[in-house]
mmCIF file of N, CA and C in Angstrom:
data_model
loop_
_atom_site.group_PDB
_atom_site.id
_atom_site.type_symbol
_atom_site.label_atom_id
_atom_site.label_comp_id
_atom_site.label_asym_id
_atom_site.label_seq_id
_atom_site.Cartn_x
_atom_site.Cartn_y
_atom_site.Cartn_z
ATOM 1 N N MET Q 1 -14.045 7.351 14.715
ATOM 2 C CA MET Q 1 -13.860 6.567 13.998
ATOM 3 C C MET Q 1 -14.908 5.513 13.983
ATOM 4 N N SER Q 2 -15.420 4.478 12.834
ATOM 5 C CA SER Q 2 -16.347 3.288 12.873
ATOM 6 C C SER Q 2 -16.000 2.658 13.398
ATOM 7 N N GLU Q 3 -17.403 1.551 14.040
ATOM 8 C CA GLU Q 3 -16.496 -0.259 14.830
ATOM 9 C C GLU Q 3 -15.457 -0.352 14.388
ATOM 10 N N ARG Q 4 -15.819 -0.588 12.833
ATOM 11 C CA ARG Q 4 -15.078 -1.515 12.025
ATOM 12 C C ARG Q 4 -13.624 -0.593 11.653
ATOM 13 N N ALA Q 5 -13.423 0.777 12.069
ATOM 14 C CA ALA Q 5 -11.782 1.297 11.868
ATOM 15 C C ALA Q 5 -11.886 0.869 13.147
ATOM 16 N N ALA Q 6 -12.534 0.771 14.313
ATOM 17 C CA ALA Q 6 -11.851 0.882 15.905
ATOM 18 C C ALA Q 6 -10.834 -0.323 16.149
ATOM 19 N N GLY Q 7 -11.702 -1.655 15.277
ATOM 20 C CA GLY Q 7 -11.039 -3.219 15.064
ATOM 21 C C GLY Q 7 -9.918 -3.521 14.024
ATOM 22 N N ALA Q 8 -9.965 -2.782 13.515
ATOM 23 C CA ALA Q 8 -9.212 -2.507 11.724
ATOM 24 C C ALA Q 8 -8.096 -3.165 12.660
ATOM 25 N N GLY Q 9 -7.529 -4.062 12.037
ATOM 26 C CA GLY Q 9 -5.985 -4.368 11.545
ATOM 27 C C GLY Q 9 -5.605 -5.391 10.243
ATOM 28 N N PRO Q 10 -4.667 -6.268 10.811
ATOM 29 C CA PRO Q 10 -4.783 -7.306 9.785
ATOM 30 C C PRO Q 10 -5.816 -7.780 8.933
ATOM 31 N N ASP Q 11 -6.579 -7.673 9.698
ATOM 32 C CA ASP Q 11 -7.895 -9.062 9.711
ATOM 33 C C ASP Q 11 -8.629 -8.177 8.222
ATOM 34 N N ILE Q 12 -8.221 -6.681 8.074
ATOM 35 C CA ILE Q 12 -9.242 -6.381 7.304
ATOM 36 C C ILE Q 12 -7.838 -6.757 5.899
ATOM 37 N N LEU Q 13 -6.892 -6.571 6.283
ATOM 38 C CA LEU Q 13 -5.848 -7.022 5.206
ATOM 39 C C LEU Q 13 -6.035 -8.062 4.801
ATOM 40 N N ALA Q 14 -6.519 -8.591 5.121
ATOM 41 C CA ALA Q 14 -6.487 -10.228 4.792
ATOM 42 C C ALA Q 14 -8.097 -9.982 3.555
ATOM 43 N N GLU Q 15 -9.312 -9.984 4.294
ATOM 44 C CA GLU Q 15 -10.230 -9.444 3.791
ATOM 45 C C GLU Q 15 -10.167 -8.581 2.550
ATOM 46 N N LEU Q 16 -9.266 -7.599 1.979
ATOM 47 C CA LEU Q 16 -9.172 -6.691 1.083
ATOM 48 C C LEU Q 16 -8.794 -7.573 0.299
ATOM 49 N N THR Q 17 -7.472 -8.297 0.567
ATOM 50 C CA THR Q 17 -6.119 -9.436 -0.247
ATOM 51 C C THR Q 17 -7.379 -10.413 -0.581
ATOM 52 N N ALA Q 18 -7.974 -10.990 -0.093
ATOM 53 C CA ALA Q 18 -9.040 -11.903 -0.768
ATOM 54 C C ALA Q 18 -10.112 -11.798 -1.711
ATOM 55 N N VAL Q 19 -10.915 -10.315 -1.926
ATOM 56 C CA VAL Q 19 -11.774 -9.484 -2.270
ATOM 57 C C VAL Q 19 -10.303 -8.624 -4.111
ATOM 58 N N LEU Q 20 -9.230 -8.289 -3.508
ATOM 59 C CA LEU Q 20 -8.655 -7.911 -4.552
ATOM 60 C C LEU Q 20 -7.766 -9.711 -5.644
ATOM 61 N N GLU Q 21 -7.546 -10.512 -4.742
ATOM 62 C CA GLU Q 21 -7.459 -11.161 -5.472
ATOM 63 C C GLU Q 21 -8.837 -12.219 -6.263
ATOM 64 N N GLN Q 22 -10.107 -11.907 -6.227
ATOM 65 C CA GLN Q 22 -11.210 -11.843 -6.352
ATOM 66 C C GLN Q 22 -11.082 -11.533 -7.425
ATOM 67 N N ARG Q 23 -11.086 -10.106 -7.634
ATOM 68 C CA ARG Q 23 -11.070 -9.456 -8.824
ATOM 69 C C ARG Q 23 -10.292 -8.922 -10.091
ATOM 70 N N LYS Q 24 -9.087 -9.369 -9.506
ATOM 71 C CA LYS Q 24 -7.930 -10.040 -10.535
ATOM 72 C C LYS Q 24 -8.493 -11.442 -10.914
ATOM 73 N N ALA Q 25 -9.016 -12.587 -10.442
ATOM 74 C CA ALA Q 25 -8.539 -13.629 -11.353
ATOM 75 C C ALA Q 25 -10.142 -13.669 -11.987
ATOM 76 N N ALA Q 26 -11.414 -12.420 -12.350
ATOM 77 C CA ALA Q 26 -12.847 -12.590 -12.360
ATOM 78 C C ALA Q 26 -12.196 -12.023 -14.322
ATOM 79 N N GLY Q 27 -10.881 -11.245 -14.380
ATOM 80 C CA GLY Q 27 -9.839 -10.663 -15.861
ATOM 81 C C GLY Q 27 -11.344 -9.907 -15.896
ATOM 82 N N ASP Q 28 -12.106 -9.776 -16.052
ATOM 83 C CA ASP Q 28 -12.954 -8.397 -17.442
ATOM 84 C C ASP Q 28 -12.988 -7.687 -16.598
ATOM 85 N N PRO Q 29 -12.151 -6.518 -17.545
ATOM 86 C CA PRO Q 29 -11.886 -4.887 -17.064
ATOM 87 C C PRO Q 29 -12.598 -4.513 -16.969
ATOM 88 N N SER Q 30 -13.960 -4.752 -17.000
ATOM 89 C CA SER Q 30 -15.202 -4.330 -17.541
ATOM 90 C C SER Q 30 -16.203 -4.705 -16.292
ATOM 91 N N SER Q 31 -15.527 -5.313 -14.921
ATOM 92 C CA SER Q 31 -16.406 -5.854 -14.086
ATOM 93 C C SER Q 31 -16.103 -5.239 -12.537
ATOM 94 N N SER Q 32 -14.780 -4.345 -12.592
ATOM 95 C CA SER Q 32 -14.194 -4.172 -11.749
ATOM 96 C C SER Q 32 -13.344 -2.878 -11.543
ATOM 97 N N TYR Q 33 -12.783 -2.211 -11.382
ATOM 98 C CA TYR Q 33 -11.292 -0.878 -11.271
ATOM 99 C C TYR Q 33 -10.243 -2.151 -10.956
ATOM 100 N N VAL Q 34 -10.498 -2.830 -10.277
ATOM 101 C CA VAL Q 34 -8.915 -3.800 -9.847
ATOM 102 C C VAL Q 34 -8.999 -4.729 -11.209
ATOM 103 N N ALA Q 35 -9.874 -5.272 -11.633
ATOM 104 C CA ALA Q 35 -9.654 -6.332 -12.797
ATOM 105 C C ALA Q 35 -9.256 -5.226 -13.736
ATOM 106 N N GLN Q 36 -9.798 -4.019 -13.938
ATOM 107 C CA GLN Q 36 -9.046 -2.689 -14.977
ATOM 108 C C GLN Q 36 -7.750 -2.708 -14.991
ATOM 109 N N LEU Q 37 -7.457 -2.390 -13.749
ATOM 110 C CA LEU Q 37 -5.981 -1.623 -13.351
ATOM 111 C C LEU Q 37 -4.875 -2.937 -13.560
ATOM 112 N N HIS Q 38 -5.463 -4.513 -13.843
ATOM 113 C CA HIS Q 38 -4.787 -5.506 -13.844
ATOM 114 C C HIS Q 38 -4.699 -5.615 -15.215
ATOM 115 N N HIS Q 39 -5.386 -5.478 -15.719
ATOM 116 C CA HIS Q 39 -5.732 -5.707 -17.256
ATOM 117 C C HIS Q 39 -5.054 -4.723 -18.545
ATOM 118 N N LYS Q 40 -4.826 -3.547 -17.557
ATOM 119 C CA LYS Q 40 -3.984 -2.294 -18.431
ATOM 120 C C LYS Q 40 -2.357 -3.015 -17.627
ATOM 121 N N GLY Q 41 -2.444 -3.371 -16.783
ATOM 122 C CA GLY Q 41 -0.514 -4.054 -16.044
ATOM 123 C C GLY Q 41 0.208 -2.844 -15.725
ATOM 124 N N LEU Q 42 1.583 -3.790 -15.394
ATOM 125 C CA LEU Q 42 1.927 -2.829 -14.491
ATOM 126 C C LEU Q 42 2.811 -1.398 -14.248
ATOM 127 N N ASP Q 43 2.144 -1.080 -15.476
ATOM 128 C CA ASP Q 43 3.041 0.601 -15.695
ATOM 129 C C ASP Q 43 1.648 1.419 -15.299
ATOM 130 N N ALA Q 44 0.058 0.769 -15.871
ATOM 131 C CA ALA Q 44 -0.781 1.697 -15.189
ATOM 132 C C ALA Q 44 -0.754 1.553 -13.753
ATOM 133 N N ILE Q 45 -0.290 0.604 -12.854
ATOM 134 C CA ILE Q 45 -0.842 0.356 -11.411
ATOM 135 C C ILE Q 45 0.776 1.310 -11.108
ATOM 136 N N LEU Q 46 1.887 1.537 -11.347
ATOM 137 C CA LEU Q 46 2.256 1.941 -11.125
ATOM 138 C C LEU Q 46 2.641 3.482 -11.223
ATOM 139 N N LYS Q 47 1.880 3.843 -12.540
ATOM 140 C CA LYS Q 47 1.161 4.828 -12.602
ATOM 141 C C LYS Q 47 0.687 5.616 -11.381
ATOM 142 N N LYS Q 48 -0.299 4.653 -10.873
ATOM 143 C CA LYS Q 48 -1.003 4.982 -10.400
ATOM 144 C C LYS Q 48 -0.720 5.103 -8.239
ATOM 145 N N VAL Q 49 0.236 3.864 -8.483
ATOM 146 C CA VAL Q 49 1.319 3.984 -7.464
ATOM 147 C C VAL Q 49 1.627 5.814 -6.672
ATOM 148 N N GLY Q 50 2.049 5.561 -7.801
ATOM 149 C CA GLY Q 50 3.185 7.415 -7.984
ATOM 150 C C GLY Q 50 1.962 8.309 -7.531
ATOM 151 N N GLU Q 51 1.065 8.483 -8.295
ATOM 152 C CA GLU Q 51 -0.436 9.494 -8.101
ATOM 153 C C GLU Q 51 -0.497 9.702 -7.124
ATOM 154 N N GLU Q 52 -0.661 8.591 -5.903
ATOM 155 C CA GLU Q 52 -1.351 8.283 -4.686
ATOM 156 C C GLU Q 52 -0.549 8.510 -3.809
ATOM 157 N N CYS Q 53 1.027 8.491 -4.229
ATOM 158 C CA CYS Q 53 1.981 8.864 -3.395
ATOM 159 C C CYS Q 53 2.203 10.007 -3.537
ATOM 160 N N THR Q 54 2.214 11.308 -4.788
ATOM 161 C CA THR Q 54 2.287 12.634 -4.573
ATOM 162 C C THR Q 54 0.479 13.082 -3.703
ATOM 163 N N GLU Q 55 -0.294 12.466 -3.893
ATOM 164 C CA GLU Q 55 -1.446 12.638 -3.052
ATOM 165 C C GLU Q 55 -1.103 12.613 -1.637
ATOM 166 N N THR Q 56 -0.366 11.266 -0.918
ATOM 167 C CA THR Q 56 -0.595 11.148 0.448
ATOM 168 C C THR Q 56 0.695 12.232 0.644
ATOM 169 N N VAL Q 57 1.649 12.627 0.121
ATOM 170 C CA VAL Q 57 2.538 14.164 0.660
ATOM 171 C C VAL Q 57 1.809 14.869 0.529
ATOM 172 N N MET Q 58 1.297 15.770 -0.523
ATOM 173 C CA MET Q 58 0.066 17.237 -0.225
ATOM 174 C C MET Q 58 -0.679 16.475 1.110
ATOM 175 N N ALA Q 59 -1.218 15.846 0.795
ATOM 176 C CA ALA Q 59 -2.289 15.800 1.813
ATOM 177 C C ALA Q 59 -1.446 15.382 3.079
ATOM 178 N N ALA Q 60 0.072 15.189 3.450
ATOM 179 C CA ALA Q 60 0.744 15.345 4.894
ATOM 180 C C ALA Q 60 1.150 16.973 5.385
ATOM 181 N N LYS Q 61 1.369 17.513 4.486
ATOM 182 C CA LYS Q 61 1.459 19.021 4.068
ATOM 183 C C LYS Q 61 0.432 20.052 4.049
ATOM 184 N N ASP Q 62 -0.821 19.703 4.180
ATOM 185 C CA ASP Q 62 -1.881 20.530 4.479
ATOM 186 C C ASP Q 62 -2.737 20.036 5.451
ATOM 187 N N ALA Q 63 -2.093 18.707 5.927
ATOM 188 C CA ALA Q 63 -2.188 18.512 7.348
ATOM 189 C C ALA Q 63 -1.721 19.328 8.515
ATOM 190 N N GLN Q 64 -0.527 19.480 8.050
ATOM 191 C CA GLN Q 64 0.763 20.012 9.137
ATOM 192 C C GLN Q 64 0.022 21.841 9.199
ATOM 193 N N HIS Q 65 -0.121 22.213 8.283
ATOM 194 C CA HIS Q 65 -0.921 23.845 7.904
ATOM 195 C C HIS Q 65 -2.118 23.754 8.570
ATOM 196 N N SER Q 66 -3.505 22.848 9.026
ATOM 197 C CA SER Q 66 -4.452 23.111 8.859
ATOM 198 C C SER Q 66 -4.916 21.624 10.306
ATOM 199 N N GLY Q 67 -4.392 21.031 10.491
ATOM 200 C CA GLY Q 67 -4.239 20.150 11.990
ATOM 201 C C GLY Q 67 -5.037 18.996 12.391
ATOM 202 N N ASP Q 68 -5.570 18.896 10.482
ATOM 203 C CA ASP Q 68 -6.395 18.159 10.696
ATOM 204 C C ASP Q 68 -5.981 16.814 9.699
ATOM 205 N N ASN Q 69 -6.205 15.344 10.336
ATOM 206 C CA ASN Q 69 -5.023 14.405 9.321
ATOM 207 C C ASN Q 69 -5.902 13.668 8.644
ATOM 208 N N GLY Q 70 -7.440 13.997 8.527
ATOM 209 C CA GLY Q 70 -8.724 13.571 7.642
ATOM 210 C C GLY Q 70 -7.911 13.015 6.457
ATOM 211 N N GLY Q 71 -7.469 14.131 5.570
ATOM 212 C CA GLY Q 71 -7.179 13.925 4.344
ATOM 213 C C GLY Q 71 -5.692 13.122 4.607
ATOM 214 N N LEU Q 72 -4.600 13.354 4.391
ATOM 215 C CA LEU Q 72 -4.243 12.074 5.050
ATOM 216 C C LEU Q 72 -3.646 10.765 5.263
ATOM 217 N N ILE Q 73 -5.483 10.353 6.605
ATOM 218 C CA ILE Q 73 -6.150 8.995 6.552
ATOM 219 C C ILE Q 73 -6.180 9.133 5.189
ATOM 220 N N TYR Q 74 -6.906 9.635 4.189
ATOM 221 C CA TYR Q 74 -7.690 9.008 3.513
ATOM 222 C C TYR Q 74 -6.997 8.728 2.331
ATOM 223 N N GLU Q 75 -5.618 9.661 1.990
ATOM 224 C CA GLU Q 75 -4.764 9.455 0.960
ATOM 225 C C GLU Q 75 -4.277 8.406 1.353
ATOM 226 N N THR Q 76 -3.650 8.008 2.588
ATOM 227 C CA THR Q 76 -3.054 7.422 3.312
ATOM 228 C C THR Q 76 -3.551 5.092 2.279
ATOM 229 N N ALA Q 77 -4.460 5.536 2.651
ATOM 230 C CA ALA Q 77 -5.689 4.707 2.186
ATOM 231 C C ALA Q 77 -5.370 4.196 0.912
ATOM 232 N N ASP Q 78 -5.737 5.105 0.333
ATOM 233 C CA ASP Q 78 -5.509 5.093 -1.327
ATOM 234 C C ASP Q 78 -4.096 4.485 -1.923
ATOM 235 N N LEU Q 79 -3.513 4.482 -1.081
ATOM 236 C CA LEU Q 79 -1.985 4.369 -1.289
ATOM 237 C C LEU Q 79 -1.466 3.309 -0.859
ATOM 238 N N TRP Q 80 -1.934 2.577 0.066
ATOM 239 C CA TRP Q 80 -2.031 1.352 0.661
ATOM 240 C C TRP Q 80 -2.890 0.401 -0.623
ATOM 241 N N PHE Q 81 -3.830 0.777 -0.724
ATOM 242 C CA PHE Q 81 -4.998 0.218 -0.858
ATOM 243 C C PHE Q 81 -4.159 -0.181 -3.231
ATOM 244 N N HIS Q 82 -3.596 1.051 -3.666
ATOM 245 C CA HIS Q 82 -2.945 0.166 -5.053
ATOM 246 C C HIS Q 82 -1.666 -0.387 -4.605
ATOM 247 N N THR Q 83 -1.186 0.168 -2.942
ATOM 248 C CA THR Q 83 0.266 -0.440 -3.168
ATOM 249 C C THR Q 83 -0.121 -2.079 -3.177
ATOM 250 N N LEU Q 84 -1.931 -2.265 -2.983
ATOM 251 C CA LEU Q 84 -1.991 -3.693 -2.408
ATOM 252 C C LEU Q 84 -2.170 -4.261 -4.291
ATOM 253 N N VAL Q 85 -2.483 -3.644 -4.411
ATOM 254 C CA VAL Q 85 -2.877 -3.940 -5.712
ATOM 255 C C VAL Q 85 -1.623 -4.483 -6.743
ATOM 256 N N LEU Q 86 -0.389 -3.461 -6.459
ATOM 257 C CA LEU Q 86 0.679 -3.773 -7.412
ATOM 258 C C LEU Q 86 1.638 -4.938 -6.640
ATOM 259 N N LEU Q 87 1.343 -5.248 -5.054
ATOM 260 C CA LEU Q 87 1.546 -6.464 -4.940
ATOM 261 C C LEU Q 87 0.935 -7.268 -5.088
ATOM 262 N N SER Q 88 -0.362 -7.740 -5.763
ATOM 263 C CA SER Q 88 -1.277 -8.794 -5.696
ATOM 264 C C SER Q 88 -0.780 -8.975 -7.337
ATOM 265 N N HIS Q 89 -0.861 -7.625 -7.912
ATOM 266 C CA HIS Q 89 -0.159 -7.933 -9.588
ATOM 267 C C HIS Q 89 0.997 -8.283 -9.879
ATOM 268 N N ARG Q 90 1.938 -8.723 -8.873
ATOM 269 C CA ARG Q 90 3.550 -9.031 -8.898
ATOM 270 C C ARG Q 90 3.714 -10.534 -8.380
ATOM 271 N N GLY Q 91 2.904 -10.782 -8.050
ATOM 272 C CA GLY Q 91 1.845 -12.543 -7.057
ATOM 273 C C GLY Q 91 2.388 -12.306 -5.364
ATOM 274 N N GLU Q 92 2.308 -11.541 -4.731
ATOM 275 C CA GLU Q 92 2.509 -10.599 -3.627
ATOM 276 C C GLU Q 92 1.174 -10.763 -2.342
ATOM 277 N N ASP Q 93 1.551 -10.693 -1.533
ATOM 278 C CA ASP Q 93 0.004 -9.507 -1.178
ATOM 279 C C ASP Q 93 0.915 -9.155 0.425
ATOM 280 N N TYR Q 94 0.488 -8.790 1.532
ATOM 281 C CA TYR Q 94 0.742 -8.136 2.352
ATOM 282 C C TYR Q 94 1.521 -8.907 3.519
ATOM 283 N N ARG Q 95 1.422 -9.834 3.599
ATOM 284 C CA ARG Q 95 1.604 -10.905 4.268
ATOM 285 C C ARG Q 95 3.209 -10.822 4.473
ATOM 286 N N ALA Q 96 3.974 -10.565 2.770
ATOM 287 C CA ALA Q 96 5.439 -10.494 2.955
ATOM 288 C C ALA Q 96 5.647 -9.813 3.110
ATOM 289 N N VAL Q 97 5.339 -8.412 3.132
ATOM 290 C CA VAL Q 97 5.546 -6.773 4.047
ATOM 291 C C VAL Q 97 5.615 -7.285 5.389
ATOM 292 N N LEU Q 98 4.459 -7.506 5.758
ATOM 293 C CA LEU Q 98 4.080 -7.447 7.275
ATOM 294 C C LEU Q 98 5.534 -8.744 8.329
ATOM 295 N N ALA Q 99 6.401 -9.634 7.255
ATOM 296 C CA ALA Q 99 7.569 -10.218 7.271
ATOM 297 C C ALA Q 99 8.409 -9.505 6.980
ATOM 298 N N GLU Q 100 8.671 -8.722 6.164
ATOM 299 C CA GLU Q 100 9.570 -7.842 5.878
ATOM 300 C C GLU Q 100 9.987 -6.655 7.197
ATOM 301 N N LEU Q 101 8.655 -6.573 7.910
ATOM 302 C CA LEU Q 101 8.755 -5.222 9.001
ATOM 303 C C LEU Q 101 9.349 -6.321 9.945
ATOM 304 N N ALA Q 102 8.672 -7.580 10.268
ATOM 305 C CA ALA Q 102 8.821 -8.363 11.507
ATOM 306 C C ALA Q 102 10.574 -8.652 11.468
ATOM 307 N N ARG Q 103 11.180 -8.755 10.362
ATOM 308 C CA ARG Q 103 12.688 -8.655 10.214
ATOM 309 C C ARG Q 103 13.305 -8.265 10.582
ATOM 310 N N ARG Q 104 12.954 -6.470 10.381
ATOM 311 C CA ARG Q 104 13.301 -5.230 10.847
ATOM 312 C C ARG Q 104 13.561 -4.819 12.571
ATOM 313 N N PHE Q 105 12.012 -5.859 12.939
ATOM 314 C CA PHE Q 105 11.880 -4.749 13.688
ATOM 315 C C PHE Q 105 12.503 -5.184 15.085
ATOM 316 N N ASN Q 106 14.045 -5.414 15.586
ATOM 317 C CA ASN Q 106 14.428 -5.315 16.197
ATOM 318 C C ASN Q 106 16.096 -4.598 15.638
ATOM 319 N N LEU Q 107 16.011 -3.858 14.711
ATOM 320 C CA LEU Q 107 17.242 -3.646 13.779
ATOM 321 C C LEU Q 107 17.289 -2.288 14.050
ATOM 322 N N SER Q 108 18.498 -1.683 14.598
ATOM 323 C CA SER Q 108 18.591 -0.307 14.243
ATOM 324 C C SER Q 108 18.184 0.178 12.857
ATOM 325 N N GLY Q 109 17.265 1.076 13.090
ATOM 326 C CA GLY Q 109 17.270 1.372 11.562
ATOM 327 C C GLY Q 109 18.981 2.484 11.170
ATOM 328 N N LEU Q 110 19.620 2.822 11.851
ATOM 329 C CA LEU Q 110 20.441 3.002 11.656
ATOM 330 C C LEU Q 110 22.003 1.864 11.045
ATOM 331 N N ALA Q 111 21.782 0.336 11.547
ATOM 332 C CA ALA Q 111 22.815 -0.035 11.358
ATOM 333 C C ALA Q 111 22.116 -1.163 9.764
ATOM 334 N N GLU Q 112 20.456 -0.985 10.155
ATOM 335 C CA GLU Q 112 20.197 -1.479 9.005
ATOM 336 C C GLU Q 112 20.194 -0.302 7.604
ATOM 337 N N LYS Q 113 19.905 0.567 7.374
ATOM 338 C CA LYS Q 113 21.171 1.456 6.102
ATOM 339 C C LYS Q 113 22.141 1.321 6.442
ATOM 340 N N ALA Q 114 23.051 0.904 7.006
ATOM 341 C CA ALA Q 114 24.626 0.535 7.264
ATOM 342 C C ALA Q 114 24.345 -0.690 5.795
ATOM 343 N N ALA Q 115 24.206 -1.679 6.536
ATOM 344 C CA ALA Q 115 23.955 -2.808 6.284
ATOM 345 C C ALA Q 115 23.908 -2.713 4.847
ATOM 346 N N ARG Q 116 22.651 -2.443 4.405
ATOM 347 C CA ARG Q 116 22.310 -2.042 3.180
ATOM 348 C C ARG Q 116 23.364 -1.421 1.769
ATOM 349 N N ASN Q 117 24.032 -0.602 2.780
ATOM 350 C CA ASN Q 117 24.637 0.292 1.553
ATOM 351 C C ASN Q 117 25.924 -0.353 2.126
ATOM 352 N N GLY Q 118 26.874 -1.665 2.749
ATOM 353 C CA GLY Q 118 28.104 -1.924 2.866
ATOM 354 C C GLY Q 118 28.617 -1.665 3.883
ATOM 355 N N GLU Q 119 27.938 -0.600 4.448
ATOM 356 C CA GLU Q 119 29.127 0.189 5.597
ATOM 357 C C GLU Q 119 29.082 -0.481 6.610
ATOM 358 N N ALA Q 120 29.799 -0.346 7.396
ATOM 359 C CA ALA Q 120 29.911 -0.709 9.200
ATOM 360 C C ALA Q 120 29.534 -0.058 10.166
ATOM 361 N N ALA Q 121 28.654 -0.348 10.568
ATOM 362 C CA ALA Q 121 26.923 0.244 11.667
ATOM 363 C C ALA Q 121 27.922 0.805 12.732
ATOM 364 N N GLU Q 122 28.052 1.736 13.384
ATOM 365 C CA GLU Q 122 28.209 2.437 14.231
ATOM 366 C C GLU Q 122 28.069 2.488 15.910
#
């Protein structure tokens, strides 16, 4: 693991978010991949998120058989990246997701799921 990766956390998300917003604001699809995705619109971004999700699932299955999580980490990074582009496209960023995770932190997963489904928690 690199030094940057060893110390990575929400700071890297903030840095990445700033870069994503700069490239989104540039608006020139020939200037960056991110600007190109934004220019193509929501459906193109959703397609990319779906592709990355499938690749992540496949990498997890490969990791289960090989014992090597490298591909899983790589594909998860791709999935997170494209999800961050999606959030940016919708005017949100990682902080909204972190806030939602914090909201759920002390909730029982079963109780939270039941509340969403209008059921009584046991």
